[in-house]
C-alpha cells in the first residue's frame, strides 16, 4: 500500500528533513520514521518529496509511505500525530498508485519567504522571519520579481554546493506581498536549486534596500554570476508551502 | 530620570511578567532587571504596567525605569537589547515626568487573542494560538462580541483568584476578524480582571461552536455567573498589544 502523507513542521529544532547516517542528529524524517515505527511495528518505507534545510519550515511537505496496515487512510494523520512531537504534524493522507513517486511526479512547488521589516525585532516572529531593519521598498521588489518568471539558467542563484546536471528551472509565478510589517515572497516553480529561494529572497531584499536596481535583474540572472545576486537569506523565513502532482 | 520603555516578548519560556521572590523562576521582569543591571551598573527601579501571566505574550508592554544615565533615551532600546535574550525586545523609550505611573496613568489597553481554526494543528502557530478543531461560526462570534461593549460588572468573567474591590470594567471596543484559518479577537478596555480576556475568548469560542447563542450573551454577562461563561482559553493565544496613556 502506497500512501501519500502531507506533513507540516516547525524546522527550528531540526537539522533539516533528511535522516543522517552515523551520529544521529534530530531531523524531521528521523522523527517521522520513529513515529511510524511506534505506530506500525512492522516494515515500512518513507520517501520525502523535498529535502528542506536546517531551520526551514514546511506546511506542505509530502512523503510517500509504503506500509501494509489496517488503519484506514483517513485516520492515519491522527494516529501518527499521537506519536509525533508537537513541532511536527501529519495533516493529510491519501492512497496513491504503486508507481507514484513524490519527487519525480512533482509538477511544481510553492515556497514562501517571510521578512519582518521593522525598526525592532518582534520576538514572536524571530523563528519565522528574516529581520530587515531598514525600510524595504516593496514596489521595487515587486518590479524586480517579474524578471524571475519563466525559464532561466539559475546558475547564479544556487549554492556552489549544488550538484545537478542542469541549473535550468522554470518559475511559473512569483508574488511579493506586504501585510503590516511582514513582507512575503511566494515563488512557484517546477523545481528549485540548492538555496535558490533563499538567494532570490536575499536578492529581492537588496532590491528593496536599493542596493540593486529592479531593471538590472534581467542582466543579473543572465550573467549566471552568483556574486551579482544578493546574500543567501536565512532559513527561518523559508517555508515549503505546497507540492503539486 | 523617569523613562517609559516599550517591551515585546514571546512569553512561551517565562513564568509571566512578574519577578518572583524566593526560588527564582525565569520571568520577563527578572530578565529585564538583569539586563538593566548589566547595562547601568548602578541603582535603578522598574515598574511594569501589566502583570501578564505565564505563557502570555506582549508586543506593547510598558515599563517605567528610574535611572540616572548618560545614555541618550533614543539609544536605550538597542543598548538594552544587547543584554536581553532573543525572546525579549525593548522596542521604545521616552522620557516621562517624575509623577508618571505606568499602571495608574493607563487610560486603556488592547489585547489580542488568536485562534487557529483548522482540521490539523499548524506547528508554526502552536505557541501563538489556541487550537480549535471544529469549524467556528465567526459571524456568530461577531454578533456575540457586541454584548461585551460598554460598562459591565464582569464578575462572571474573571478567575475566582481575582482580588479587587470592583469587578466593573468598561470595554470600549471589541472586534473579531478572520484571516485564512486564524481568528483574532481584539479587545480594548479601561482595565481587565484576572483571566478576563481569556474567558471572553473562551466564551466567544463556545459561541462559534454553537454551544452558546449570541443573543444569550447579554444575560450571561448580567448573571455574573462564571459557570455560564465559556472555558478560560489558553495563555498561548493572548498578546498584550498596546497600553494607552
Coordinates of C-alpha atoms in Angstrom, one line a residue:
Chain A
X1 CA 0.0 0.0 0.0
X2 CA 1.4 3.4 -1.0
X3 CA 0.2 6.3 1.0
X4 CA 1.0 10.0 0.3
X5 CA 1.2 11.9 3.5
X6 CA 1.2 15.7 4.0
X7 CA 3.4 16.8 6.8
X8 CA 3.9 20.3 8.4
X9 CA 6.8 21.2 10.7
X10 CA 8.4 24.0 12.6
X11 CA 12.0 23.4 11.4
X12 CA 13.6 25.4 14.2
X13 CA 14.8 22.5 16.2
X14 CA 15.8 20.2 13.4
X15 CA 18.8 19.6 11.2
X16 CA 16.6 19.7 8.2
X17 CA 14.4 17.0 6.7
X18 CA 16.8 14.2 5.8
X19 CA 17.9 11.4 8.1
X20 CA 21.6 11.4 8.7
X21 CA 23.8 8.4 8.8
X22 CA 26.3 7.8 11.6
X23 CA 25.9 10.1 14.6
X24 CA 22.2 10.8 14.6
X25 CA 21.1 14.4 14.8
X26 CA 17.4 15.3 15.2
X27 CA 15.9 15.5 11.7
X28 CA 12.2 15.6 10.7
X29 CA 12.5 12.4 8.7
X30 CA 14.0 10.7 11.7
X31 CA 11.1 11.8 13.9
X32 CA 8.6 10.7 11.3
X33 CA 10.4 7.4 11.0
X34 CA 10.3 6.8 14.7
X35 CA 6.6 7.7 14.9
X36 CA 5.9 5.2 12.0
X37 CA 7.9 2.6 13.9
X38 CA 5.9 3.1 17.0
X39 CA 2.6 3.1 15.1
X40 CA 3.0 0.2 12.7
X41 CA 5.5 -2.1 14.5
X42 CA 6.4 -3.6 11.1
X43 CA 8.5 -2.8 8.0
X44 CA 7.7 0.3 6.1
X45 CA 9.5 2.7 3.7
X46 CA 9.5 6.5 3.6
X47 CA 10.4 8.8 0.7
X48 CA 10.2 12.5 1.3
X49 CA 9.4 14.9 -1.6
X50 CA 11.7 17.7 -0.6
X51 CA 15.0 17.9 1.4
X52 CA 14.4 21.0 3.3
X53 CA 17.4 22.5 5.1
X54 CA 18.2 23.0 8.7
X55 CA 15.8 25.6 10.3
X56 CA 13.5 25.6 7.2
X57 CA 9.8 25.1 7.9
X58 CA 7.1 23.2 5.9
X59 CA 3.3 23.4 5.8
X60 CA 3.0 21.1 2.8
X61 CA 5.9 18.6 2.8
X62 CA 4.8 15.4 1.0
X63 CA 6.0 11.9 2.0
X64 CA 5.3 8.6 0.4
X65 CA 4.8 5.8 3.0
X66 CA 4.8 2.1 1.9
X67 CA 3.2 0.0 4.6
X68 CA 0.8 -2.8 5.0
X69 CA -1.7 -1.5 7.6
X70 CA -5.3 -1.9 8.6
X71 CA -5.6 1.6 9.8
X72 CA -8.0 3.4 7.4
X73 CA -6.0 6.0 5.4
X74 CA -8.2 8.9 6.7
X75 CA -7.3 8.1 10.3
X76 CA -3.6 7.8 9.6
X77 CA -2.7 11.5 10.3
X78 CA -4.2 11.5 13.8
X79 CA -2.7 8.1 14.6
X80 CA 0.7 9.4 13.5
X81 CA 0.3 12.7 15.4
X82 CA -0.1 10.8 18.7
X83 CA 3.5 9.6 18.2
X84 CA 5.0 12.8 16.7
X85 CA 6.5 15.7 18.7
X86 CA 4.4 18.9 18.8
X87 CA 6.5 20.6 16.2
X88 CA 5.7 18.0 13.5
X89 CA 2.1 17.4 12.3
X90 CA 0.8 14.9 9.8
X91 CA -2.0 16.9 8.2
X92 CA -3.2 14.6 5.4
X93 CA -3.0 11.1 3.9
X94 CA -4.3 9.6 0.6
X95 CA -3.8 6.4 -1.3
X96 CA -1.7 6.6 -4.4
X97 CA -0.6 4.1 -7.1
X98 CA 2.4 1.9 -6.5
X99 CA 4.3 3.7 -9.3
X100 CA 3.7 7.2 -7.7
X101 CA 7.0 8.9 -6.7
X102 CA 6.9 12.1 -4.6
X103 CA 9.9 13.6 -6.3
X104 CA 9.7 12.5 -9.9
X105 CA 5.9 13.1 -10.2
X106 CA 6.1 16.6 -8.7
X107 CA 5.0 19.2 -11.3
X108 CA 5.5 22.3 -9.2
X109 CA 6.3 23.5 -5.7
X110 CA 5.4 26.7 -3.9
X111 CA 7.7 28.2 -1.3
X112 CA 7.0 31.3 0.9
X113 CA 9.7 33.6 2.2
X114 CA 8.8 35.9 5.1
X115 CA 10.6 39.1 6.1
X116 CA 10.0 41.2 9.1
X117 CA 10.6 44.8 8.1
X118 CA 10.5 47.0 11.2
X119 CA 12.7 49.1 13.4
X120 CA 12.8 46.5 16.2
X121 CA 12.6 42.7 16.1
X122 CA 9.4 41.0 17.1
X123 CA 10.3 38.2 19.4
X124 CA 7.2 36.2 18.3
X125 CA 8.5 36.2 14.7
X126 CA 12.1 35.5 15.4
X127 CA 12.0 31.9 14.2
X128 CA 9.7 32.5 11.2
X129 CA 11.1 35.6 9.5
X130 CA 14.3 37.2 8.2
X131 CA 14.7 40.5 10.1
X132 CA 15.4 43.6 8.0
X133 CA 15.8 46.8 9.9
X134 CA 16.0 49.4 7.2
X135 CA 12.7 50.2 5.3
X136 CA 12.2 48.0 2.2
X137 CA 10.8 49.5 -1.0
X138 CA 8.2 46.8 -1.7
X139 CA 7.2 48.3 -5.0
X140 CA 10.8 47.9 -6.3
X141 CA 10.8 44.3 -5.0
X142 CA 7.6 43.6 -7.0
X143 CA 9.1 45.2 -10.1
X144 CA 12.3 43.1 -9.8
X145 CA 10.4 39.9 -9.0
X146 CA 8.9 39.8 -12.5
X147 CA 12.3 39.1 -14.1
X148 CA 12.5 35.7 -12.3
X149 CA 9.4 34.4 -14.1
X150 CA 9.9 32.0 -17.0
X151 CA 12.6 29.5 -17.8
X152 CA 16.2 30.6 -16.9
X153 CA 19.5 29.2 -16.1
X154 CA 19.6 29.9 -12.4
X155 CA 23.3 29.1 -12.0
X156 CA 23.8 32.4 -10.3
X157 CA 21.1 31.7 -7.9
X158 CA 22.3 28.5 -6.3
X159 CA 24.8 27.5 -3.7
X160 CA 28.2 26.3 -5.0
X161 CA 27.4 23.0 -3.3
X162 CA 24.8 22.3 -5.9
X163 CA 25.5 19.1 -7.8
X164 CA 23.0 18.8 -10.6
X165 CA 23.2 18.2 -14.3
X166 CA 21.2 21.3 -15.3
X167 CA 20.7 24.6 -13.5
X168 CA 17.8 25.5 -15.8
X169 CA 14.5 25.9 -13.9
X170 CA 11.1 27.4 -14.7
X171 CA 9.4 29.8 -12.3
X172 CA 5.7 29.9 -13.0
X173 CA 4.7 32.5 -10.6
X174 CA 6.3 34.9 -8.0
X175 CA 4.5 37.4 -5.8
X176 CA 5.6 39.9 -3.3
X177 CA 3.1 41.0 -0.7
X178 CA 3.1 43.3 2.3
X179 CA 0.9 42.9 5.3
X180 CA 1.7 45.3 8.1
X181 CA 5.4 45.0 8.7
X182 CA 5.6 41.5 7.2
X183 CA 6.8 41.1 3.6
X184 CA 6.1 37.7 2.0
X185 CA 7.5 36.4 -1.2
X186 CA 5.6 33.4 -2.8
X187 CA 7.5 31.5 -5.5
X188 CA 6.1 28.7 -7.6
X189 CA 8.4 26.7 -9.9
X190 CA 9.0 23.3 -11.4
X191 CA 11.9 22.8 -9.1
X192 CA 14.5 24.7 -7.1
X193 CA 18.2 24.5 -6.9
X194 CA 20.1 24.4 -3.6
X195 CA 19.4 27.6 -1.7
X196 CA 17.7 29.1 -4.7
X197 CA 14.6 30.5 -3.0
X198 CA 16.8 32.0 -0.2
X199 CA 19.1 33.6 -2.8
X200 CA 16.1 35.0 -4.7
X201 CA 14.8 36.4 -1.3
X202 CA 18.2 37.8 -0.4
X203 CA 18.4 39.5 -3.9
X204 CA 14.9 41.0 -3.6
X205 CA 15.9 42.3 -0.1
X206 CA 18.9 44.0 -1.8
X207 CA 16.4 45.5 -4.4
X208 CA 14.2 46.7 -1.5
X209 CA 17.2 48.3 0.1
X210 CA 18.1 50.0 -3.3
X211 CA 21.4 48.1 -3.5
X212 CA 20.2 46.5 -6.8
X213 CA 18.0 48.3 -9.3
X214 CA 14.9 46.4 -10.4
X215 CA 15.8 46.9 -14.1
X216 CA 19.1 45.2 -13.6
X217 CA 17.6 41.9 -12.6
X218 CA 17.4 40.6 -16.1
X219 CA 21.1 41.1 -16.6
X220 CA 21.9 39.7 -13.2
X221 CA 20.0 36.5 -13.9
X222 CA 21.5 36.2 -17.4
X223 CA 25.1 36.7 -16.0
X224 CA 24.8 33.4 -14.1
X225 CA 27.2 35.0 -11.6
X226 CA 26.5 34.2 -8.0
X227 CA 28.4 37.3 -6.9
X228 CA 25.9 39.6 -8.6
X229 CA 22.9 38.2 -6.7
X230 CA 22.2 39.1 -3.1
X231 CA 23.1 37.3 0.1
X232 CA 21.5 33.9 0.9
X233 CA 18.7 34.9 3.3
X234 CA 18.4 32.9 6.5
X235 CA 16.5 29.6 6.8
X236 CA 14.0 30.9 9.4
X237 CA 12.0 32.9 6.8
X238 CA 11.5 29.9 4.4
X239 CA 8.5 27.6 4.4
X240 CA 7.7 24.8 1.9
X241 CA 4.0 25.6 1.3
X242 CA 2.8 23.1 -1.3
X243 CA 3.9 20.4 -3.7
X244 CA 1.7 19.8 -6.8
X245 CA 1.2 16.5 -8.6
Chain B
X1 CA 15.2 60.4 35.3
X2 CA 12.0 58.5 34.6
X3 CA 11.9 56.6 31.3
X4 CA 8.9 54.8 29.8
X5 CA 10.1 51.7 27.9
X6 CA 8.1 49.6 25.4
X7 CA 8.9 45.9 25.7
X8 CA 7.9 43.0 23.5
X9 CA 8.3 39.4 24.4
X10 CA 7.5 35.8 23.5
X11 CA 6.1 34.6 26.8
X12 CA 6.5 30.9 25.9
X13 CA 9.5 30.3 28.1
X14 CA 8.6 32.6 31.1
X15 CA 6.5 32.3 34.2
X16 CA 4.8 35.5 33.3
X17 CA 5.9 39.1 33.8
X18 CA 6.4 39.5 37.5
X19 CA 9.6 38.8 39.4
X20 CA 9.1 36.1 42.0
X21 CA 10.5 36.1 45.4
X22 CA 12.3 33.1 46.9
X23 CA 13.2 30.4 44.4
X24 CA 13.7 32.4 41.2
X25 CA 11.9 31.2 38.1
X26 CA 12.5 32.8 34.8
X27 CA 10.2 35.8 34.4
X28 CA 10.3 38.6 31.9
X29 CA 10.8 41.3 34.6
X30 CA 13.7 39.3 36.0
X31 CA 15.4 39.2 32.6
X32 CA 14.8 42.9 32.1
X33 CA 16.1 43.6 35.6
X34 CA 19.3 41.6 34.8
X35 CA 19.8 43.4 31.5
X36 CA 19.4 46.8 33.3
X37 CA 21.9 45.7 35.9
X38 CA 24.4 44.8 33.3
X39 CA 23.9 48.0 31.3
X40 CA 23.7 50.6 34.1
X41 CA 25.8 49.1 36.9
X42 CA 24.1 51.3 39.4
X43 CA 20.8 51.6 41.2
X44 CA 17.6 51.7 39.2
X45 CA 13.9 50.9 39.7
X46 CA 11.5 49.1 37.3
X47 CA 7.6 49.3 37.4
X48 CA 5.8 47.2 34.8
X49 CA 2.3 48.3 33.6
X50 CA 0.7 44.9 33.2
X51 CA 1.4 41.6 35.0
X52 CA 1.0 39.2 32.1
X53 CA 0.6 35.5 33.0
X54 CA 2.8 32.6 32.3
X55 CA 2.9 31.9 28.5
X56 CA 1.2 35.2 27.6
X57 CA 3.0 37.4 25.0
X58 CA 3.4 41.1 24.7
X59 CA 4.1 43.5 21.8
X60 CA 3.3 46.6 23.8
X61 CA 4.2 46.0 27.5
X62 CA 5.2 49.3 29.1
X63 CA 7.7 49.7 31.9
X64 CA 8.8 52.7 33.9
X65 CA 12.6 52.8 34.5
X66 CA 14.0 55.2 37.1
X67 CA 17.7 55.5 36.5
X68 CA 20.4 58.2 36.3
X69 CA 22.1 57.5 33.0
X70 CA 24.1 59.4 30.3
X71 CA 22.8 57.1 27.5
X72 CA 20.5 59.1 25.3
X73 CA 17.0 57.9 25.7
X74 CA 16.6 57.1 21.9
X75 CA 19.6 54.7 22.2
X76 CA 18.3 52.9 25.3
X77 CA 16.3 50.1 23.5
X78 CA 19.3 49.0 21.4
X79 CA 21.6 49.2 24.4
X80 CA 19.2 47.1 26.5
X81 CA 18.7 44.6 23.6
X82 CA 22.3 43.7 23.6
X83 CA 21.8 42.3 27.1
X84 CA 18.4 40.8 26.6
X85 CA 17.7 37.2 25.5
X86 CA 16.3 36.9 21.9
X87 CA 12.7 36.4 23.2
X88 CA 12.6 39.8 24.9
X89 CA 13.0 43.0 22.9
X90 CA 13.0 46.6 24.1
X91 CA 11.3 48.5 21.2
X92 CA 10.9 52.0 22.5
X93 CA 11.9 54.5 25.2
X94 CA 10.7 58.0 26.0
X95 CA 11.2 60.4 28.9
X96 CA 8.2 60.9 31.2
X97 CA 7.5 63.2 34.2
X98 CA 8.6 62.0 37.7
X99 CA 4.9 61.7 38.6
X100 CA 4.0 59.4 35.7
X101 CA 2.9 55.9 36.8
X102 CA 2.6 53.1 34.2
X103 CA -0.4 51.5 35.9
X104 CA -2.4 54.4 37.4
X105 CA -2.0 56.6 34.3
X106 CA -3.1 54.0 31.9
X107 CA -6.4 55.0 30.2
X108 CA -6.9 51.9 28.2
X109 CA -5.3 48.7 27.0
X110 CA -5.7 46.5 23.9
X111 CA -5.3 42.7 24.0
X112 CA -5.4 40.3 21.0
X113 CA -6.5 36.7 21.3
X114 CA -5.5 34.4 18.4
X115 CA -7.3 31.2 17.5
X116 CA -6.2 28.6 14.9
X117 CA -9.3 27.1 13.4
X118 CA -8.4 24.2 11.2
X119 CA -8.6 20.4 10.9
X120 CA -5.0 20.0 11.9
X121 CA -2.6 21.9 14.1
X122 CA 0.0 24.2 12.5
X123 CA 3.3 23.6 14.2
X124 CA 4.5 27.1 13.5
X125 CA 1.4 28.5 15.3
X126 CA 1.5 26.2 18.3
X127 CA 2.8 28.7 20.8
X128 CA 0.9 31.7 19.5
X129 CA -2.7 30.4 19.1
X130 CA -5.4 28.5 20.8
X131 CA -6.2 25.5 18.5
X132 CA -9.9 24.8 17.7
X133 CA -10.5 21.8 15.5
X134 CA -14.2 22.1 14.8
X135 CA -15.3 25.0 12.4
X136 CA -16.1 28.3 14.2
X137 CA -19.0 30.3 13.0
X138 CA -17.2 33.7 13.0
X139 CA -20.4 35.6 12.2
X140 CA -22.0 34.4 15.4
X141 CA -18.8 35.3 17.3
X142 CA -19.0 38.9 15.9
X143 CA -22.7 39.1 16.9
X144 CA -22.0 37.9 20.4
X145 CA -18.9 40.2 20.9
X146 CA -21.1 43.3 20.7
X147 CA -22.7 42.5 24.1
X148 CA -19.3 43.0 25.8
X149 CA -19.1 46.6 24.8
X150 CA -19.8 49.2 27.4
X151 CA -19.6 49.2 31.2
X152 CA -20.5 45.9 32.9
X153 CA -19.8 44.1 36.1
X154 CA -17.6 41.3 34.8
X155 CA -17.7 39.2 37.9
X156 CA -18.7 36.2 35.7
X157 CA -15.6 36.8 33.5
X158 CA -12.8 36.6 35.9
X159 CA -10.9 33.9 37.8
X160 CA -12.0 33.2 41.3
X161 CA -8.5 34.2 42.3
X162 CA -9.3 37.8 41.5
X163 CA -8.9 40.1 44.5
X164 CA -10.2 43.5 43.5
X165 CA -12.6 46.0 45.1
X166 CA -14.7 46.3 42.0
X167 CA -15.3 44.0 39.1
X168 CA -16.9 46.7 37.0
X169 CA -14.9 47.4 33.8
X170 CA -15.6 49.2 30.6
X171 CA -14.9 47.7 27.2
X172 CA -14.5 50.4 24.6
X173 CA -14.1 48.2 21.6
X174 CA -14.1 44.6 20.6
X175 CA -13.5 43.1 17.1
X176 CA -13.5 39.6 15.7
X177 CA -11.6 39.1 12.5
X178 CA -10.9 36.1 10.3
X179 CA -7.8 35.8 8.1
X180 CA -7.4 32.4 6.5
X181 CA -7.7 29.9 9.3
X182 CA -6.7 32.4 12.0
X183 CA -9.5 34.1 14.0
X184 CA -8.4 37.1 16.0
X185 CA -10.2 38.9 18.8
X186 CA -9.1 42.4 19.6
X187 CA -10.4 43.9 22.9
X188 CA -9.8 47.4 24.2
X189 CA -10.9 48.3 27.7
X190 CA -10.0 50.6 30.7
X191 CA -8.7 47.5 32.5
X192 CA -9.1 43.8 32.7
X193 CA -9.8 41.4 35.6
X194 CA -7.7 38.3 36.2
X195 CA -8.1 36.0 33.1
X196 CA -10.9 38.2 31.8
X197 CA -9.7 38.3 28.1
X198 CA -9.1 34.6 28.1
X199 CA -12.6 33.9 29.5
X200 CA -14.1 36.3 26.9
X201 CA -12.1 34.4 24.2
X202 CA -13.2 31.0 25.6
X203 CA -16.8 32.2 25.7
X204 CA -16.7 33.5 22.1
X205 CA -15.2 30.1 21.1
X206 CA -18.3 28.5 22.6
X207 CA -20.5 30.9 20.6
X208 CA -18.5 30.0 17.5
X209 CA -19.1 26.3 18.2
X210 CA -22.9 26.9 18.8
X211 CA -22.7 26.0 22.5
X212 CA -23.8 29.5 23.4
X213 CA -26.3 31.6 21.4
X214 CA -25.1 35.1 20.6
X215 CA -28.5 36.5 21.8
X216 CA -27.9 35.0 25.3
X217 CA -24.6 36.9 25.8
X218 CA -26.4 39.8 27.5
X219 CA -28.0 37.5 30.1
X220 CA -24.8 35.6 30.6
X221 CA -22.8 38.8 31.4
X222 CA -25.7 40.2 33.6
X223 CA -25.8 36.9 35.5
X224 CA -22.3 37.5 36.9
X225 CA -22.1 33.7 37.0
X226 CA -18.7 32.3 36.0
X227 CA -20.3 28.9 35.3
X228 CA -22.4 30.4 32.4
X229 CA -19.4 31.8 30.6
X230 CA -17.0 29.6 28.5
X231 CA -13.7 28.0 29.5
X232 CA -10.6 30.0 30.1
X233 CA -8.8 29.9 26.8
X234 CA -5.1 29.1 27.0
X235 CA -2.4 31.7 27.5
X236 CA -0.6 31.0 24.2
X237 CA -3.2 32.9 22.2
X238 CA -3.0 36.0 24.2
X239 CA -0.9 39.1 23.4
X240 CA -0.8 42.4 25.2
X241 CA -0.8 44.8 22.2
X242 CA -0.9 48.3 23.5
X243 CA -1.2 50.4 26.6
X244 CA -2.6 53.9 26.1
X245 CA -1.7 56.9 28.3

